[in-house]
Tab-separated table of C-alpha atoms and ligand atoms in Angstrom:
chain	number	residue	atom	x	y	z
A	8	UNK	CA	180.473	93.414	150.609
A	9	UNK	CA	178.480	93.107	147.501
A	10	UNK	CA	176.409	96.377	146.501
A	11	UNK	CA	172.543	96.104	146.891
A	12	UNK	CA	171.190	97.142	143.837
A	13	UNK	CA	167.695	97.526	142.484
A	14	UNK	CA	167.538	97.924	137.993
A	15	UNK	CA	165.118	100.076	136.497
A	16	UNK	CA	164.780	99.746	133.254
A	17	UNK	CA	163.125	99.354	129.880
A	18	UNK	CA	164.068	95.879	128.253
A	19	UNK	CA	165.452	96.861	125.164
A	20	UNK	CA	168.803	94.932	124.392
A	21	UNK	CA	171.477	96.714	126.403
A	22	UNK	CA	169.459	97.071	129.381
A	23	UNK	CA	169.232	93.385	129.239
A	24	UNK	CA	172.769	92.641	129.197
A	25	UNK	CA	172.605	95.071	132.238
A	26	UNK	CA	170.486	92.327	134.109
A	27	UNK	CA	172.912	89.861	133.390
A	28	UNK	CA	175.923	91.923	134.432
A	29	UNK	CA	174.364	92.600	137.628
A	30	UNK	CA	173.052	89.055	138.048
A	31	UNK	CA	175.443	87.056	137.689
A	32	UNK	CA	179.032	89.356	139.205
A	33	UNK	CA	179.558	89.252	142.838
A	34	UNK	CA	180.560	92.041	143.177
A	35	UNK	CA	176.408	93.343	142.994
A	36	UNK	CA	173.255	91.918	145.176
A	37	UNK	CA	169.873	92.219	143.235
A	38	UNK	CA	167.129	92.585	145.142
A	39	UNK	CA	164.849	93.643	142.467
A	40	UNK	CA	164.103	95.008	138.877
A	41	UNK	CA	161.679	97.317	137.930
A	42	UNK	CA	160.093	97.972	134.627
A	43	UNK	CA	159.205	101.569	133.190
A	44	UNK	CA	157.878	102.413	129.788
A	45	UNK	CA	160.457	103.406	127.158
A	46	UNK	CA	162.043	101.618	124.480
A	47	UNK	CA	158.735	99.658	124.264
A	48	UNK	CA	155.624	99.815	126.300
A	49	UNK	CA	155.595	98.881	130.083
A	50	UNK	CA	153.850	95.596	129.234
A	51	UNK	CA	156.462	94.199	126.755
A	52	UNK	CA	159.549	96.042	128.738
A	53	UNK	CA	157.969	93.603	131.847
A	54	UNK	CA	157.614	90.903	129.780
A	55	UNK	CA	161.214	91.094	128.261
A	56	UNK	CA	162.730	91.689	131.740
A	57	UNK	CA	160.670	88.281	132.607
A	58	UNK	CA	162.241	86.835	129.701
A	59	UNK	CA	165.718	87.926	130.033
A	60	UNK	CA	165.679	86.291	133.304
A	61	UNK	CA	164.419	83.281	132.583
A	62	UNK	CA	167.184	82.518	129.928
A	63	UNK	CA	169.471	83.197	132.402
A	64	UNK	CA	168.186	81.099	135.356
A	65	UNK	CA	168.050	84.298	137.173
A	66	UNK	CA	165.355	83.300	139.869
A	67	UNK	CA	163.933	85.120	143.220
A	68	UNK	CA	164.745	88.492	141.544
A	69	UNK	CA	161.430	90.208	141.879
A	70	UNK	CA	160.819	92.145	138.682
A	71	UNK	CA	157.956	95.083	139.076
A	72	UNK	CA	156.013	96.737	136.462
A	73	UNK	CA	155.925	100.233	136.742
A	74	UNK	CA	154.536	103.485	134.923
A	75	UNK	CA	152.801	103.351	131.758
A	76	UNK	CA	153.501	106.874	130.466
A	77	UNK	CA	155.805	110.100	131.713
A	78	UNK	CA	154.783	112.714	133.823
A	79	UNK	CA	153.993	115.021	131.223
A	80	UNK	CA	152.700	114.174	127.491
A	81	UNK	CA	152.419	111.276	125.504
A	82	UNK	CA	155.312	108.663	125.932
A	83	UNK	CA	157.574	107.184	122.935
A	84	UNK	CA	159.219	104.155	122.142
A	85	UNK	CA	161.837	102.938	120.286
A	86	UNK	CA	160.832	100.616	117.653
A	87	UNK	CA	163.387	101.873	115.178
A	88	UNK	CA	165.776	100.074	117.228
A	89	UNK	CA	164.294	97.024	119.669
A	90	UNK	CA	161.490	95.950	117.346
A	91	UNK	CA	158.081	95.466	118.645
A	92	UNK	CA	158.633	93.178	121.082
A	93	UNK	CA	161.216	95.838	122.262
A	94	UNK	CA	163.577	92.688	122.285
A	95	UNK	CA	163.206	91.826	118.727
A	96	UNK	CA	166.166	89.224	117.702
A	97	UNK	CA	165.860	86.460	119.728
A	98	UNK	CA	163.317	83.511	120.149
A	99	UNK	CA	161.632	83.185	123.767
A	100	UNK	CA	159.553	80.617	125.300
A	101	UNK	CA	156.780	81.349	128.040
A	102	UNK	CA	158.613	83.038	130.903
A	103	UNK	CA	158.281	81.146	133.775
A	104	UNK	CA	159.976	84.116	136.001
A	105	UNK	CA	156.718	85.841	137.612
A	106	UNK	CA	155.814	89.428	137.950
A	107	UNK	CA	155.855	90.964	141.438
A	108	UNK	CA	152.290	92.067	142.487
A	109	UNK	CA	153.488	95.057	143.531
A	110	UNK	CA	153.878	98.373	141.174
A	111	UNK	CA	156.904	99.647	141.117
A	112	UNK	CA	156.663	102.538	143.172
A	113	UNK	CA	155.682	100.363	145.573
A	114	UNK	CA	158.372	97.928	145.544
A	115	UNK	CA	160.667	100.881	145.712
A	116	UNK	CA	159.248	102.203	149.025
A	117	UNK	CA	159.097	98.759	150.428
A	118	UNK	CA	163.003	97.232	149.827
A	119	UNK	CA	164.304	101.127	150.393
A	120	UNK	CA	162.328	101.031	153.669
A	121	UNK	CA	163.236	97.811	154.747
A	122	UNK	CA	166.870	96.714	153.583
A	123	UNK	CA	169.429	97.202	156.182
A	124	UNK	CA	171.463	98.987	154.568
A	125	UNK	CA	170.934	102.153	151.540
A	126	UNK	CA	170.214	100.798	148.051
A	127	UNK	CA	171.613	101.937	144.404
A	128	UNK	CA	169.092	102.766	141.817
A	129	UNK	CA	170.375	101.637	138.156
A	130	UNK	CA	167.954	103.725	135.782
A	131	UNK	CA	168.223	102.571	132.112
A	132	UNK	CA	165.472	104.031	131.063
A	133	UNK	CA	163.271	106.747	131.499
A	134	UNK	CA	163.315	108.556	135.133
A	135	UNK	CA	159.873	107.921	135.005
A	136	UNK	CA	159.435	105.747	138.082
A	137	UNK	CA	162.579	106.867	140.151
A	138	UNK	CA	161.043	110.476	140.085
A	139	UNK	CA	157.621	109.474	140.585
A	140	UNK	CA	159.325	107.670	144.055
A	141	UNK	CA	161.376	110.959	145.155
A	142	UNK	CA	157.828	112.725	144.941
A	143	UNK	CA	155.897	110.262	146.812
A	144	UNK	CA	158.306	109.044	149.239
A	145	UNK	CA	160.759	111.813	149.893
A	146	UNK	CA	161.453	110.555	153.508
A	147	UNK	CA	163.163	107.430	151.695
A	148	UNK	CA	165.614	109.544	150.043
A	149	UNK	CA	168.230	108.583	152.693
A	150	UNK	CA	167.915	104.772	151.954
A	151	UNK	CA	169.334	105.758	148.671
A	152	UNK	CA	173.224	105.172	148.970
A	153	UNK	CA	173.408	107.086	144.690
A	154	UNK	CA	171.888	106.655	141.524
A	155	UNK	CA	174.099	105.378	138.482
A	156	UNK	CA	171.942	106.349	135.513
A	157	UNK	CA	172.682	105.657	131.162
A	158	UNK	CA	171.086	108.485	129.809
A	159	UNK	CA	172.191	111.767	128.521
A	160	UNK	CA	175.201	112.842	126.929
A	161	UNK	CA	178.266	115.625	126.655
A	162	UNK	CA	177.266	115.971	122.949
A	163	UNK	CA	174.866	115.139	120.843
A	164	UNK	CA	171.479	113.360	121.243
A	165	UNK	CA	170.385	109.896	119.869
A	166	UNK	CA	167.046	110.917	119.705
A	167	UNK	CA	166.866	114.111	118.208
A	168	UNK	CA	169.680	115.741	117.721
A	169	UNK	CA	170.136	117.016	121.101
A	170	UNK	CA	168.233	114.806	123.470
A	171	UNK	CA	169.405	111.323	124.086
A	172	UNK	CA	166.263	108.965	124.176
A	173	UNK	CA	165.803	108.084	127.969
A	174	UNK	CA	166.137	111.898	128.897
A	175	UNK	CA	163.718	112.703	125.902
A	176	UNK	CA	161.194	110.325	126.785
A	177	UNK	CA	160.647	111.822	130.206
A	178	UNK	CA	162.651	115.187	130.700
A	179	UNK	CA	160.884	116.171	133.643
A	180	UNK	CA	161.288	113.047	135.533
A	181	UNK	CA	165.149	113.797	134.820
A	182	UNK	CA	165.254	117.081	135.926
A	183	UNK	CA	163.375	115.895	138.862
A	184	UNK	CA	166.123	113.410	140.061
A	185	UNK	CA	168.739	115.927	138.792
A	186	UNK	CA	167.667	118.210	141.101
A	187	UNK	CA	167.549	115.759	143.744
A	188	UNK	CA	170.255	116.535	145.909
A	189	UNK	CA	171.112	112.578	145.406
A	190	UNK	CA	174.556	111.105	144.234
A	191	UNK	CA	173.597	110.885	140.598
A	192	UNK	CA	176.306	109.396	138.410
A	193	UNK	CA	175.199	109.629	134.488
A	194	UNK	CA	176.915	107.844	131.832
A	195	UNK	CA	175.955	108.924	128.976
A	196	UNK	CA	176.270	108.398	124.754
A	197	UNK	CA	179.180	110.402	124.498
A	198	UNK	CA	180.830	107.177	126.919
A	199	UNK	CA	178.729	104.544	125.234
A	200	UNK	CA	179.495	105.154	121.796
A	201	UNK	CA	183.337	104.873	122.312
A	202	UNK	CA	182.609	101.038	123.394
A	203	UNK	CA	180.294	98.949	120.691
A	204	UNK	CA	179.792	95.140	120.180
A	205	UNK	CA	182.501	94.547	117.462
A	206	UNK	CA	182.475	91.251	115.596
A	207	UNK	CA	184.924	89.813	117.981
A	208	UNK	CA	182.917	90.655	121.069
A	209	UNK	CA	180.088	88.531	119.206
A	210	UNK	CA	182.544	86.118	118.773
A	211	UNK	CA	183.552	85.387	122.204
A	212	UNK	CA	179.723	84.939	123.298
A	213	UNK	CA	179.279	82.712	120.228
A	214	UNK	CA	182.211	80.804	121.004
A	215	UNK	CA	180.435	80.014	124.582
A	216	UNK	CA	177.759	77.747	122.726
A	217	UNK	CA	175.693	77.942	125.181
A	218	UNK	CA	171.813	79.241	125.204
A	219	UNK	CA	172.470	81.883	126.920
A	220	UNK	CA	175.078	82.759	124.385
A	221	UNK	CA	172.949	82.306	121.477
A	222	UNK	CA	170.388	84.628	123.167
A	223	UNK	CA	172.999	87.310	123.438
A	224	UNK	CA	173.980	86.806	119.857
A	225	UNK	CA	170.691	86.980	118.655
A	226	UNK	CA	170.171	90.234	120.099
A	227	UNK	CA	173.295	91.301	119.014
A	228	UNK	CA	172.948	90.408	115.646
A	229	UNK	CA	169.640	92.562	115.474
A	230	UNK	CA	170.468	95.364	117.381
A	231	UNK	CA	173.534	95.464	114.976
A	232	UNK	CA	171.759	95.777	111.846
A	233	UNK	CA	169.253	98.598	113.414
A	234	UNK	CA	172.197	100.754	114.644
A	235	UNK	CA	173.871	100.410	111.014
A	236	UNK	CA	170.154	101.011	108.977
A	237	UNK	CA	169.351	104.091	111.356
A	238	UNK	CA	172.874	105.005	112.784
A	239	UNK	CA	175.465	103.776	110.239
A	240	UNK	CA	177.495	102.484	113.015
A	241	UNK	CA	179.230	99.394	112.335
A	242	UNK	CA	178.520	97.988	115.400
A	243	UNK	CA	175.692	98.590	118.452
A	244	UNK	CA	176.890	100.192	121.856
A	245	UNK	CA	175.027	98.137	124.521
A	246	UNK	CA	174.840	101.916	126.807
A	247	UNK	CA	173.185	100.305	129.747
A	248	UNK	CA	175.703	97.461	130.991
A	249	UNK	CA	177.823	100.092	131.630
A	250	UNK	CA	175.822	100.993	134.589
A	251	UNK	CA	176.317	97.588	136.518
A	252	UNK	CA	180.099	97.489	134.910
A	253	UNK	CA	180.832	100.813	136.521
A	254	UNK	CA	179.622	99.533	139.954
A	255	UNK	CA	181.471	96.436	139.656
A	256	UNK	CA	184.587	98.482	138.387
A	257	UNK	CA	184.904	101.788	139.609
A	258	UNK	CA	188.038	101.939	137.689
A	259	UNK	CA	186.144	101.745	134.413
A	260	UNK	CA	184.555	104.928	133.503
A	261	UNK	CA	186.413	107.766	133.753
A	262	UNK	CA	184.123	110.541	136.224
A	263	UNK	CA	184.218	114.160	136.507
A	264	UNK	CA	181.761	116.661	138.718
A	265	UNK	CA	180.111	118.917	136.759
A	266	UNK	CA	176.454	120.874	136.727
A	267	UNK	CA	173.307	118.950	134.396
A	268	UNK	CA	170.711	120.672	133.671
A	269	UNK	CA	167.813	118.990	131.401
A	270	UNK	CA	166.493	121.296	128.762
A	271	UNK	CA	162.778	121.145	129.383
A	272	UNK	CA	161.256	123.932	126.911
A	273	UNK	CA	163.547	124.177	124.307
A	274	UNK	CA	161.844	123.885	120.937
A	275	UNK	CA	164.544	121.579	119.304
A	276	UNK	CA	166.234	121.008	122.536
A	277	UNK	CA	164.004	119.470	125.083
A	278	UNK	CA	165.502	116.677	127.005
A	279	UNK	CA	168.761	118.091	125.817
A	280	UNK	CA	171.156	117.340	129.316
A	281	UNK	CA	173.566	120.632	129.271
A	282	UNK	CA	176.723	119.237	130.809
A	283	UNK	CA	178.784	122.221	132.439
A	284	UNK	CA	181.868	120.564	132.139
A	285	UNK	CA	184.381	123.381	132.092
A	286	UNK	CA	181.938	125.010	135.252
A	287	UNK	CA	181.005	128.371	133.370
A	288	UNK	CA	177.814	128.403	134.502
A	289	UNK	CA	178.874	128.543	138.072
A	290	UNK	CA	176.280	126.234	139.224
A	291	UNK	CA	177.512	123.850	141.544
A	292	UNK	CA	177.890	120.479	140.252
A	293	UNK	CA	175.209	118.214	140.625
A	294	UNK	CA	175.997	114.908	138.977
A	295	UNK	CA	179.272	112.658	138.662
A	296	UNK	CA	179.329	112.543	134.665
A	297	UNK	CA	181.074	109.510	132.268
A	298	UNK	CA	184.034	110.914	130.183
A	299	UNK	CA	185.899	107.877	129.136
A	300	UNK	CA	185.782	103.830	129.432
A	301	UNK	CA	188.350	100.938	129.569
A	302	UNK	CA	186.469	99.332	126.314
A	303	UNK	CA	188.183	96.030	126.726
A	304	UNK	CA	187.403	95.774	130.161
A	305	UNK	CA	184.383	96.455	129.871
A	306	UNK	CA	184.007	93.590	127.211
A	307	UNK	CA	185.796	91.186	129.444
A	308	UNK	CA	183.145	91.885	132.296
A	309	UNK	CA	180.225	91.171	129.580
A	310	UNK	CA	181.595	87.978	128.309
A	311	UNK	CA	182.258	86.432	131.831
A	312	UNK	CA	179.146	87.640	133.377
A	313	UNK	CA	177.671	85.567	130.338
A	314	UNK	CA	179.603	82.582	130.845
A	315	UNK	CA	178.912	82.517	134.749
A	316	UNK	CA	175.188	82.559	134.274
A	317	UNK	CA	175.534	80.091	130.913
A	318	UNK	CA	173.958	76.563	131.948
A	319	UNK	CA	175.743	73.949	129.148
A	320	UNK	CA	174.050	73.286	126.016
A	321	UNK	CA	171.893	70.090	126.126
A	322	UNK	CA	173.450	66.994	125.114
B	420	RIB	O1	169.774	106.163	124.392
B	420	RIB	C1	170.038	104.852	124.818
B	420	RIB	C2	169.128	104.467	125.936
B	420	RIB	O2	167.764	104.518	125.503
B	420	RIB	C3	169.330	103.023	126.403
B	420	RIB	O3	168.982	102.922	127.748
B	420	RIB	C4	168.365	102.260	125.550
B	420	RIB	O4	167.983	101.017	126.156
B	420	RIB	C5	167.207	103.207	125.523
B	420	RIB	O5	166.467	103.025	126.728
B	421	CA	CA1	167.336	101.236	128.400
């Protein structure tokens, strides 16, 4: 029975690999994606979700536009590393995949109150929107089977040097859904990092020669040189795809139970996640937590989700 799954997110590169991992496996049903300020704006992380989709022939997958700005303070973005556009890389035409009219919040409530059976949030960005839901529909809390979050980490942060960006961006949205008393799975950068785009990952999508392919290289090949300029690394980590890999292999990530709690006042710590993972604290555990990946499995799932949802090259 495939999983219904709704993607939040903030279209950025990984988080578009994401959509294509969950679009095209059958082991996951879509019923929507919504947008949330992050990496870029809402506007252009709508607009790249719109885009993303549209390469990909993904169509009927209602894509909402949700909140500008976190609860609290200004937002941020991530320039350094998606570009403008927040999809910097590749070349897009006009999307012809529509907006929903709907706000996200709204399509929330509606497909949690109305699918037959509970749904699983995919957050890839910000908790913005998914907290902004608990708060203003907590009777809907029991159409949500769990919530299978990137953000955080065991270690360090990405975006200072204790918060990772999606928890920064929005800490009290995250402590929000922390706190929620929901399944919360979080995969964090101390899983991501262990599995980046090597050369012969790019390879493999090249080798597809198809547009989707070329799309996916193209981001690749920008994403790469941002995460060796600001990073050093030697090759990007797409974080987000894990998300939609775990679901469609639970095998994949390597889980343990432990307490999260999201720094929210610390001067150089705030959006720090504080994983308990040795239970010192003795505060019950709260979140299933990402400790260890299958990288070439996870590859494998990329590539083919790629190739299922890759239309020929034109003659
Ligand atoms: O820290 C990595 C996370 O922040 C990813 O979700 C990336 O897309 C950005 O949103
Ligand atoms: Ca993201």
């Amino acid at each position: 029975m495939p999983i219904p799954v709704i993607l939040d997110c903030d279209p950025g590169h990984d988080d578009a690999f994401n959509i294509l991992l969950a679009a095209a496996h059958p082991a996951v049903r879509l019923l929507g994606i919504t947008t949330v300020a992050g990496n870029q704006t809402v506007e252009k992380t709508t607009l790249n979700a719109r885009r993303v989709c549209t390469v990909a022939g993904v169509e009927g997958v209602p894509i909402a536009a949700g909140m500008a700005r976190p609860l609290y303070g200004d937002g941020i973005v991530a320039r350094n590393i998606h570009g403008e556009s927040g999809l910097d890389g590749a070349v897009f035409g006009e999307p012809t995949v529509p907006v929903d009219g709907r706000d996200a919040v709204t399509f929330l409530r509606d497909t949690l109150r109305d699918h037959p059976a509970p749904v699983t949030l995919v957050p890839t960005g910000p908790l913005t929107n998914i907290a902004t839901f608990l708060r203003a529909h907590p009777e809907l809390g029991g159409r949500i089977e769990r919530i299978v979050l990137m953000g955080g980490s065991t270690g360090r942060g990405n975006r200072t040097p204790a918060a990772e960006f999606n928890m920064a961006a929005d800490p009290e949205a995250a402590d929000i859904v922390l706190r929620s008393g929901l399944p919360v799975t979080m995969i964090g950068l101390n899983v991501s990092h262990k599995a980046p785009a090597t050369p012969d990952v790019v390879a493999r999508l090249d080798a597809l020669g198809t547009p989707l392919g070329r799309m996916c290289t193209d981001l690749l090949s920008y994403v790469g040189a941002t995460y060796r300029e600001v990073f050093g690394f030697p090759a990007p980590p797409l974080h987000d795809a894990l998300t939609v890999a775990h679901l469609i292999d639970p095998d994949l990530i390597t889980l343990v139970r432990a307490h999260v709690a999201v720094e929210l006042t610390g001067a150089h710590t705030r959006g720090a996640t504080v994983v308990d993972l040795d239970g010192v604290t003795g505060a019950p555990p709260n979140a299933y937590v990402g400790v260890d990946v299958n990288v070439p499995a996870f590859w494998d799932l990329v590539v083919d989700a790629v190739r299922t949802l890759s239309s020929p090259a034109p003659s």
